[in-house]
Coordinates of C-alpha atoms and ligand atoms in Angstrom, one line a residue:
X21 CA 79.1 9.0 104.3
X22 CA 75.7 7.6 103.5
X23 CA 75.1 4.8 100.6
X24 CA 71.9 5.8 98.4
X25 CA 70.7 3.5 95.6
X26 CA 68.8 4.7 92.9
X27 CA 69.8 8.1 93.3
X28 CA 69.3 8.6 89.6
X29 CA 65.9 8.1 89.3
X30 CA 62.9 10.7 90.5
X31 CA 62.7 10.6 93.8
X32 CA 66.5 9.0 94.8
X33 CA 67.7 12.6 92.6
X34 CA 65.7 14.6 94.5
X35 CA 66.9 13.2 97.7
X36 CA 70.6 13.1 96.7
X37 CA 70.1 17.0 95.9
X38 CA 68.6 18.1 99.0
X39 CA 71.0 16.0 100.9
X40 CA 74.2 17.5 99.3
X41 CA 72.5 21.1 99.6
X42 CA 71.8 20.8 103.4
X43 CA 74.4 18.7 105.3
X44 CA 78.5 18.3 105.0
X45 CA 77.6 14.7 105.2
X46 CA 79.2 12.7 101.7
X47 CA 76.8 10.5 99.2
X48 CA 78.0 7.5 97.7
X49 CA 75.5 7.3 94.9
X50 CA 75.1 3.7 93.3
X51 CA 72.3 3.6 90.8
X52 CA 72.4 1.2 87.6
X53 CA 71.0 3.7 84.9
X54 CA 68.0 2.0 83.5
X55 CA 65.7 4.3 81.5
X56 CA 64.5 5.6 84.4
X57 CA 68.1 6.7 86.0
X58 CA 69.1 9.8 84.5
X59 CA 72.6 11.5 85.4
X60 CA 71.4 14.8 83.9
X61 CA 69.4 15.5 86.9
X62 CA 72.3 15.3 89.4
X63 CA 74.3 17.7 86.6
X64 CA 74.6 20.5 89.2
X65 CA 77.0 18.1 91.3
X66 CA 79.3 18.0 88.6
X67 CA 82.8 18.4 90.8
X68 CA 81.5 18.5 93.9
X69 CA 83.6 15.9 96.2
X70 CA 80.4 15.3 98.3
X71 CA 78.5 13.2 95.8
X72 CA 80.5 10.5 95.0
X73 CA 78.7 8.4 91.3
X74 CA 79.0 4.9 90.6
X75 CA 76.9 2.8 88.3
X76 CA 76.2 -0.3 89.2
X77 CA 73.2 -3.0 90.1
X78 CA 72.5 -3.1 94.0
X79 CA 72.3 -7.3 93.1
X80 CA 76.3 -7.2 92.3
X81 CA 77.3 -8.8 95.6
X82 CA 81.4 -8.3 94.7
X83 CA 81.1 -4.5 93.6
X84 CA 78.8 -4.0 96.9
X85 CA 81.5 -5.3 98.7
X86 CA 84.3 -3.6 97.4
X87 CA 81.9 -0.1 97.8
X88 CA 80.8 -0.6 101.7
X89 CA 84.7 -1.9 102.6
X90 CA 86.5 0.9 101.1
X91 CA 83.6 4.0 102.1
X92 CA 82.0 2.3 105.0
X93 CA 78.9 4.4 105.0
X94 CA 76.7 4.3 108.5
X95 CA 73.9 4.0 106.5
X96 CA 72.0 3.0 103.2
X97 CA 69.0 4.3 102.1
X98 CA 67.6 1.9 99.3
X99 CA 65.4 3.4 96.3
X100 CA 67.1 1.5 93.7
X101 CA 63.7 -0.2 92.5
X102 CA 61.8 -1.1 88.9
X103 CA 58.9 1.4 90.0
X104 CA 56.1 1.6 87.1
X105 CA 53.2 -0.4 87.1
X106 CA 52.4 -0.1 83.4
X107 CA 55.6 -1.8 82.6
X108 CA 55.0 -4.5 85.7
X109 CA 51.9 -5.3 83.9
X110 CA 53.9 -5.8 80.5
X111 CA 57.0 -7.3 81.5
X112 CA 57.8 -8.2 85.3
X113 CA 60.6 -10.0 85.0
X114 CA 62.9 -6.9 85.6
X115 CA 60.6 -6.1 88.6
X116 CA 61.3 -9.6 90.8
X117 CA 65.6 -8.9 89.4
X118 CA 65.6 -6.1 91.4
X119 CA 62.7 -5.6 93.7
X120 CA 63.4 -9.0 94.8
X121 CA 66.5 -10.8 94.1
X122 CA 68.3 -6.8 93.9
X123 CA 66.7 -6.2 97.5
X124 CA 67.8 -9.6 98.8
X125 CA 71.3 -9.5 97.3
X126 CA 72.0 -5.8 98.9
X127 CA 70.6 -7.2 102.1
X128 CA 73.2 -9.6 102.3
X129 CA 75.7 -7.4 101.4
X130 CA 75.0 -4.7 104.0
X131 CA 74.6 -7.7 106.6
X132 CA 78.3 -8.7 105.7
X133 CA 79.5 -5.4 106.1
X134 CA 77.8 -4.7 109.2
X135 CA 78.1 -7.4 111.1
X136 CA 81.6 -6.9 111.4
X137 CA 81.6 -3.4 112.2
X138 CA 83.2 -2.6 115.7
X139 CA 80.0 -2.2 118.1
X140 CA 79.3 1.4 118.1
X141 CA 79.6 2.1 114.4
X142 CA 77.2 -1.5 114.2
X143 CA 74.5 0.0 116.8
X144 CA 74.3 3.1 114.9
X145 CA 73.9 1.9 111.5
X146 CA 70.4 2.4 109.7
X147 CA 69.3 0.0 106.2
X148 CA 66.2 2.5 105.8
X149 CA 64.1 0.5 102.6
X150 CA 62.0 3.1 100.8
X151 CA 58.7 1.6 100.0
X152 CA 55.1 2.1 98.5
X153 CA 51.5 2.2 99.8
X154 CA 50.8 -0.3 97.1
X155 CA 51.6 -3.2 99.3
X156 CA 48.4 -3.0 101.0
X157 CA 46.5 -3.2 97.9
X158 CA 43.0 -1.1 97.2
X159 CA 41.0 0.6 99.4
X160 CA 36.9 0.6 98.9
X161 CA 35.5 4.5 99.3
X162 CA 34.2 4.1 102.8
X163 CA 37.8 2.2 103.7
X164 CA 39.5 4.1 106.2
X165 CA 43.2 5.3 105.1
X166 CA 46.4 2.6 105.1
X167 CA 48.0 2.6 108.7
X168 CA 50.7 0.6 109.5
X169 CA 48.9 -2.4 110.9
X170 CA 46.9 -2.9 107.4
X171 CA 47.7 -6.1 106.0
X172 CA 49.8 -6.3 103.1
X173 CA 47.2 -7.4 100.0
X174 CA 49.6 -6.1 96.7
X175 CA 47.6 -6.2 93.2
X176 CA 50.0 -5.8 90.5
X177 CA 53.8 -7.3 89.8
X178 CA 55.2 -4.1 90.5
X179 CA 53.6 -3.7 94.3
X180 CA 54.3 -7.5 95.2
X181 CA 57.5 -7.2 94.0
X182 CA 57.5 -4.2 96.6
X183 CA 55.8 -6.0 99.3
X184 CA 57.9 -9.0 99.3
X185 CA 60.9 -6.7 99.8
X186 CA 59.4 -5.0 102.3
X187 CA 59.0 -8.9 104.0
X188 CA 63.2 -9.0 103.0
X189 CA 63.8 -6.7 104.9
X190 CA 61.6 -7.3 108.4
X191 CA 63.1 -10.9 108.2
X192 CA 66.8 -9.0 108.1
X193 CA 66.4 -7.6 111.8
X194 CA 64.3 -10.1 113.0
X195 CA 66.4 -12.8 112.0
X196 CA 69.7 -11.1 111.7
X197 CA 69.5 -8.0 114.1
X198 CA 70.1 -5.7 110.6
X199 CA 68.7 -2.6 112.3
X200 CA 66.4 -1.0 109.6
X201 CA 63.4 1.1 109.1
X202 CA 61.0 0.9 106.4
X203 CA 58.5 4.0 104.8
X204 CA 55.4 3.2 102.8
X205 CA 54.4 6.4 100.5
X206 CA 52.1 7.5 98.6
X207 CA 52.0 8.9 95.4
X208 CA 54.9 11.6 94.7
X209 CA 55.3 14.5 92.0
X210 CA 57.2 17.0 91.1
X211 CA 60.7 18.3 89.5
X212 CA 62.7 15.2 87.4
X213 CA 59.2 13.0 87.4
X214 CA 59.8 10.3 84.3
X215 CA 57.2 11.5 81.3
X216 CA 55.5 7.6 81.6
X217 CA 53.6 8.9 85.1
X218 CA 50.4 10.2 85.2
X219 CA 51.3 14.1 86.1
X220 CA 54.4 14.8 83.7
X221 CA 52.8 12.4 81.2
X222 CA 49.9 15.0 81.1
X223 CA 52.1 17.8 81.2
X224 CA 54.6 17.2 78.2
X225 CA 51.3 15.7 75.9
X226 CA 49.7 18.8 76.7
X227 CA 52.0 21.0 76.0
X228 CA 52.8 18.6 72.7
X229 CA 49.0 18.9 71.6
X230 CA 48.6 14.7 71.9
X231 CA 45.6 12.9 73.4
X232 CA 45.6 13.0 77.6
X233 CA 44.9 9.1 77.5
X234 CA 43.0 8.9 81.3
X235 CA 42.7 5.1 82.2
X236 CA 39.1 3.5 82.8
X237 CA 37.0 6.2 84.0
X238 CA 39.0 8.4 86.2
X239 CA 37.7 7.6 89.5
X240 CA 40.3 6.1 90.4
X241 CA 41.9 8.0 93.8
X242 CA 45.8 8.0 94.8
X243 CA 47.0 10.4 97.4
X244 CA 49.5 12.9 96.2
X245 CA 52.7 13.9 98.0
X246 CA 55.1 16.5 96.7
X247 CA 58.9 14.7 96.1
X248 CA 60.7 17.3 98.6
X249 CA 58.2 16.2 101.4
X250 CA 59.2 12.6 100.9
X251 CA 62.9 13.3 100.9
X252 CA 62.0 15.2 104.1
X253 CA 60.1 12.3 105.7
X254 CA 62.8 9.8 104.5
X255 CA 65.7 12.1 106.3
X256 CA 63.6 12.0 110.0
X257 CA 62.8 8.5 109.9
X258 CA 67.1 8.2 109.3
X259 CA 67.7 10.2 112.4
X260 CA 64.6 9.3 114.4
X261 CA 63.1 6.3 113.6
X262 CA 62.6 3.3 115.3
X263 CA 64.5 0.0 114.4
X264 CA 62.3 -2.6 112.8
X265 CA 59.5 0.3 112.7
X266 CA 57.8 0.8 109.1
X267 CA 56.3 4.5 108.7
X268 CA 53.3 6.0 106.1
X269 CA 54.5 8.8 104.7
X270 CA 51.8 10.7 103.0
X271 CA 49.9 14.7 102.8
X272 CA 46.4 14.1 103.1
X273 CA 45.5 14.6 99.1
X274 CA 43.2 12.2 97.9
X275 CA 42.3 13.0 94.3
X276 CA 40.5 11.0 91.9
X277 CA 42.9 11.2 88.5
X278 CA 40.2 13.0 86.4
X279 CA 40.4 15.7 89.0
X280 CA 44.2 15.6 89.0
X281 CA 44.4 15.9 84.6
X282 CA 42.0 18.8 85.1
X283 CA 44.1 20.4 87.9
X284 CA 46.8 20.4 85.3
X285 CA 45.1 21.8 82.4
X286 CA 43.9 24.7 84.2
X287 CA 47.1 25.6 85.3
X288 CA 48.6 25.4 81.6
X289 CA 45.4 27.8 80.5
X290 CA 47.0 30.1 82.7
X291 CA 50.1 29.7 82.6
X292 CA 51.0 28.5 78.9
X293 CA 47.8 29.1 77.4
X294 CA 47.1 27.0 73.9
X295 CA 47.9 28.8 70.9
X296 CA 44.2 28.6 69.8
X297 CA 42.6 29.7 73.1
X298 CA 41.1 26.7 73.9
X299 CA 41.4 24.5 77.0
X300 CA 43.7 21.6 76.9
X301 CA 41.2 19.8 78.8
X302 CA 39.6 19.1 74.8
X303 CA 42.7 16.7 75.2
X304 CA 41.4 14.6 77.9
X305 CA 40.7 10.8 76.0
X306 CA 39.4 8.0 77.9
X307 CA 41.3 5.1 77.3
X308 CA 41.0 0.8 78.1
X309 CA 41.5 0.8 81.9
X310 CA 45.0 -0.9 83.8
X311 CA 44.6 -4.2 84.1
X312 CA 43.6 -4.7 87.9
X313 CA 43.7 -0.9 88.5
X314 CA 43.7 -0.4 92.0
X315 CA 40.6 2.0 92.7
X316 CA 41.9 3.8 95.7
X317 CA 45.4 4.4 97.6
X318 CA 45.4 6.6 101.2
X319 CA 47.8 6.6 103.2
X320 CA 47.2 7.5 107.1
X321 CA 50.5 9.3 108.3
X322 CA 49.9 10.1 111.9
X323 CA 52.3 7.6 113.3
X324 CA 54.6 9.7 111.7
X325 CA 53.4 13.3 112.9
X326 CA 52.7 11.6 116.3
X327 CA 56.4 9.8 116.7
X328 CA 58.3 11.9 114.9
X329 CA 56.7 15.2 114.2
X330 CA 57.2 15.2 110.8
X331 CA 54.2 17.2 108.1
X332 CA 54.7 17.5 104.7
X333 CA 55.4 21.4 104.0
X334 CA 53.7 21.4 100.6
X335 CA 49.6 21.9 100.4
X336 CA 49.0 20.2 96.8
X337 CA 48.1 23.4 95.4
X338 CA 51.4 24.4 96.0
X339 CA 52.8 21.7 94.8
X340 CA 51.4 21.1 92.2
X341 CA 51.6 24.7 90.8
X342 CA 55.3 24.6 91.3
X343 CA 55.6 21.3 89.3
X344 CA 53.8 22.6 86.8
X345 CA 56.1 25.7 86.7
X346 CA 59.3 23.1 86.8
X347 CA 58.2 21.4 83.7
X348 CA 57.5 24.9 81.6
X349 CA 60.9 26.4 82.3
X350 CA 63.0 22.8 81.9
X351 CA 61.5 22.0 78.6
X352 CA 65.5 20.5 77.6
X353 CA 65.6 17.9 80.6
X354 CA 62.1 16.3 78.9
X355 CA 63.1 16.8 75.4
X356 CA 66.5 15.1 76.2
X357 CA 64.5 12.5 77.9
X358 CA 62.0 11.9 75.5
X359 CA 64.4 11.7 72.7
X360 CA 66.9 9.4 74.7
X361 CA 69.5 12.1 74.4
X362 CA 70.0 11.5 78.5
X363 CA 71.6 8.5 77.6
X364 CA 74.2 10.5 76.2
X365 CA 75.4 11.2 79.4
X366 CA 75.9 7.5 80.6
X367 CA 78.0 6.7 76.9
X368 CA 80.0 10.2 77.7
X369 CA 81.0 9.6 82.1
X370 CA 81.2 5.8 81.4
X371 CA 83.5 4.4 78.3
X372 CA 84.4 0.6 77.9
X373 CA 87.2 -0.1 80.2
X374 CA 90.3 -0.3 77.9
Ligands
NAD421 P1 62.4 5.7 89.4 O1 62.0 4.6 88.5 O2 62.3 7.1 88.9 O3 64.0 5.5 89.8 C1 64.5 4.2 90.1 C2 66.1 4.3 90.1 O4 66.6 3.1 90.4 C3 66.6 4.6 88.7 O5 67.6 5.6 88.7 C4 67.2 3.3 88.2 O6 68.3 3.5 87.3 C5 67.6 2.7 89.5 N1 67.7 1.2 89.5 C6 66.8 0.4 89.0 N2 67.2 -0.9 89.1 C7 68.4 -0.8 89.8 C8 69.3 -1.8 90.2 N3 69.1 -3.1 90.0 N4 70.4 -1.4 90.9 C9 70.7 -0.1 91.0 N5 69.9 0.9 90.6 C10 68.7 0.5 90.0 O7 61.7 5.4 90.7 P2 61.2 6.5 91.8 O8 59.8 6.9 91.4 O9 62.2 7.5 92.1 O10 61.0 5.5 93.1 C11 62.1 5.3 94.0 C12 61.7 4.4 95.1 O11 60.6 4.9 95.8 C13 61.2 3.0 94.6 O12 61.7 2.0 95.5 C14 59.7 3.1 94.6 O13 59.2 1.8 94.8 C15 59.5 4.0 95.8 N6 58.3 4.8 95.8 C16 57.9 5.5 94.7 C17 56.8 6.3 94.7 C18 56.4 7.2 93.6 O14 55.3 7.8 93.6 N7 57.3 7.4 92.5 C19 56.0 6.3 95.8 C20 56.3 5.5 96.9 C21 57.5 4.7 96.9
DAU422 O1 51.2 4.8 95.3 C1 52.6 4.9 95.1 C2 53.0 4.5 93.7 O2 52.6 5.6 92.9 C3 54.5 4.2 93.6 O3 54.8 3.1 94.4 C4 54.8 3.9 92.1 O4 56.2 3.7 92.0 C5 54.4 5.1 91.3 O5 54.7 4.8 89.9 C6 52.9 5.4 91.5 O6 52.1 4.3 91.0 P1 50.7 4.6 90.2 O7 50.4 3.4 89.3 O8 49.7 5.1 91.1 O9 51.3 5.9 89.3 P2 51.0 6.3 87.7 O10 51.5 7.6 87.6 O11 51.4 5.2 86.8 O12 49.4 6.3 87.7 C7 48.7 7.2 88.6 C8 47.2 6.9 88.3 O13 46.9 7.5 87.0 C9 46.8 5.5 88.3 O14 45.5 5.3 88.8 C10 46.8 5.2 86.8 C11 46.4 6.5 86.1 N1 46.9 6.8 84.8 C12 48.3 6.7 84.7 C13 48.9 7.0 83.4 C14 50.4 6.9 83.2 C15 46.1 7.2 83.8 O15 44.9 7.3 84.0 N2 46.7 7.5 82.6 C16 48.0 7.4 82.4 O16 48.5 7.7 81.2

């Protein structure tokens, strides 16, 4: 059995599915529904006895407890995280609760748990943290991409709430001997992305004839990585990589957004073109930028390649193709998300305890 948090949420779903579709290995799934948790994604593991749902906050010390004595997993993989920087901007409290005090609190659970493991079960446990590129902060265009020796310089609430997690959880095996591993990605897309991000944002107000609101003036660069290849990366570093070690996981896209919106446009021209026959790029509106927008994000992922031969299997043409495809034939899952029907779904599994 393997403990995942967040398994509701983008890439945590994504993950769980692939997981359950390619090993016998069980999932204990524990993910605390915030708008961005959504249990319609997982739908298709309705009755199956090898994912295993419980809604919860990876901060509740006592249920964490209860979980890892009575399923004693032999590893966790942590997404559970607050992981927009829009809403970071606007309200971080949420961000430090469980980037920070969640992250802290489920360190200290695990560490209960595993320290009293009997020694080969405790030498083969893994805490693998899933982290962002964000920690090390913006890149000028003649930087060279992130490695893993950059120093950690995070801009916004949301990527220092990340970074100081990341710190968390090197302290935990230097200080405790907790033996985890750590991966920094990029940007991901793909199937089950939340409509607030910049690719299904794009998509769904396309498709809805609003304004494609493109922050600042579009220059800004982020390095795209299709969701399966980071569920692939995640699931090597598990099996392969070394204790304390952190890893980049990323495909080599850079992409400045303009490029990106434009990228998706074209593909809706062809594939679902606008009822007037004009481009939806005469929906592209340049709007106030973020508030200390990060210019550029690359991530260097040959430590990766090199140590653990993983590559990303997706080109982003590919990739971005097929997300585009995903999001014309599952026009229900963003309706029911937009219209906070999802919801539903958490007020149907989980009624007030009689
Ligand atoms: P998401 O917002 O789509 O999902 C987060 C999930 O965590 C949701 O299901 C939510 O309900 C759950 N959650 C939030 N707080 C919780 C808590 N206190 N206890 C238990 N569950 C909680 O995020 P995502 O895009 O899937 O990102 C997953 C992880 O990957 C995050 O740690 C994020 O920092 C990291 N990451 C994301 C990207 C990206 O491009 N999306 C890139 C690199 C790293
Ligand atoms: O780099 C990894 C990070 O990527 C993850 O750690 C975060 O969890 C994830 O949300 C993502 O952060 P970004 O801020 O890069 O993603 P977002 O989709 O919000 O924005 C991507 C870029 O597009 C960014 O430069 C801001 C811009 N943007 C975004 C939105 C939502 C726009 O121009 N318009 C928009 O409407």
């Amino acid at each position: 059995m393997i403990l995942v948090t967040g398994g509701a949420g983008f890439i945590g779903a994504n993950f769980v599915l692939d997981w359950v579709a390619g090993s016998d290995e069980p999932v204990l799934n524990l993910d605390k529904l915030t708008y961005a948790g959504n249990l319609e994604t997982l739908a298709s593991l309705n009755g199956n006895t090898r994912h295993v749902f419980v809604q919860g906050d990876i901060g509740d010390s006592q249920l964490l407890g209860k979980l890892l004595a009575e399923h004693k997993p032999r590893a966790v993989v942590n997404f559970a995280a607050e992981s927009h920087v829009d809403r970071s901007i606007h309200g971080p409290g949420d961000f430090i609760e469980t980037n920070v005090v969640g992250t802290f609190r489920l360190l200290e659970s695990v560490r209960g748990y595993w320290s009293a493991l009997p020694e080969a079960e405790k030498a083969a446990f893994r805490f693998l943290h899933v982290s962002t590129d964000e920690v090390y902060g913006s890149l000028k265009k003649e930087d060279p991409a992130f490695t893993e020796e950059n120093k950690y310089e995070p801009n916004s609430p949301y990527s220092a709430s990340k970074a100081a997690s990341d710190h968390l959880v090197r302290a935990w095996h230097h200080t405790y001997g907790l033996p985890v591993l750590t991966t920094n990605c990029s940007n991901n897309y793909g199937p089950y992305h939340f409509p607030e991000k910049l690719i299904p944002l794009m998509i769904v107000n396309a498709l809805a004839g609003k304004p494609l609101p493109v922050y600042g003036d579009g220059m800004q660069v982020r390095d795209w990585l299709y969701v399966k290849d980071h569920c692939s990366a995640i699931r090597r570093v598990l099996e392969a990589g070394k204790l304390g070690e952190t890893y980049n996981v990323g495909g080599w896209n850079e992409k400045p957004n303009i490029e990106i919106v434009k990228t998706v446009c074209a593909l809706l021209d062809e594939l679902k073109p606008r009822a007037d026959g004009k481009p939806y790029a005469e929906q592209i509106t340049y709007v106030t930028d973020r508030p200390g927008h990060d210019r550029r994000y690359a991530i260097d992922a040959r430590k990766l390649e090199r140590e653990l031969g993983w590559k990303p299997a997706e080109t982003f043409e590919t990739g971005i193709r097929k997300t585009v495809e995903w999001y014309l034939v599952h026009g229900e899952w963003v309706r029911n998300v937009q219209s906070g029907a999802y919801r539903e779904w958490v007020e149907k599994q989980y009624k007030a305890a009689p």
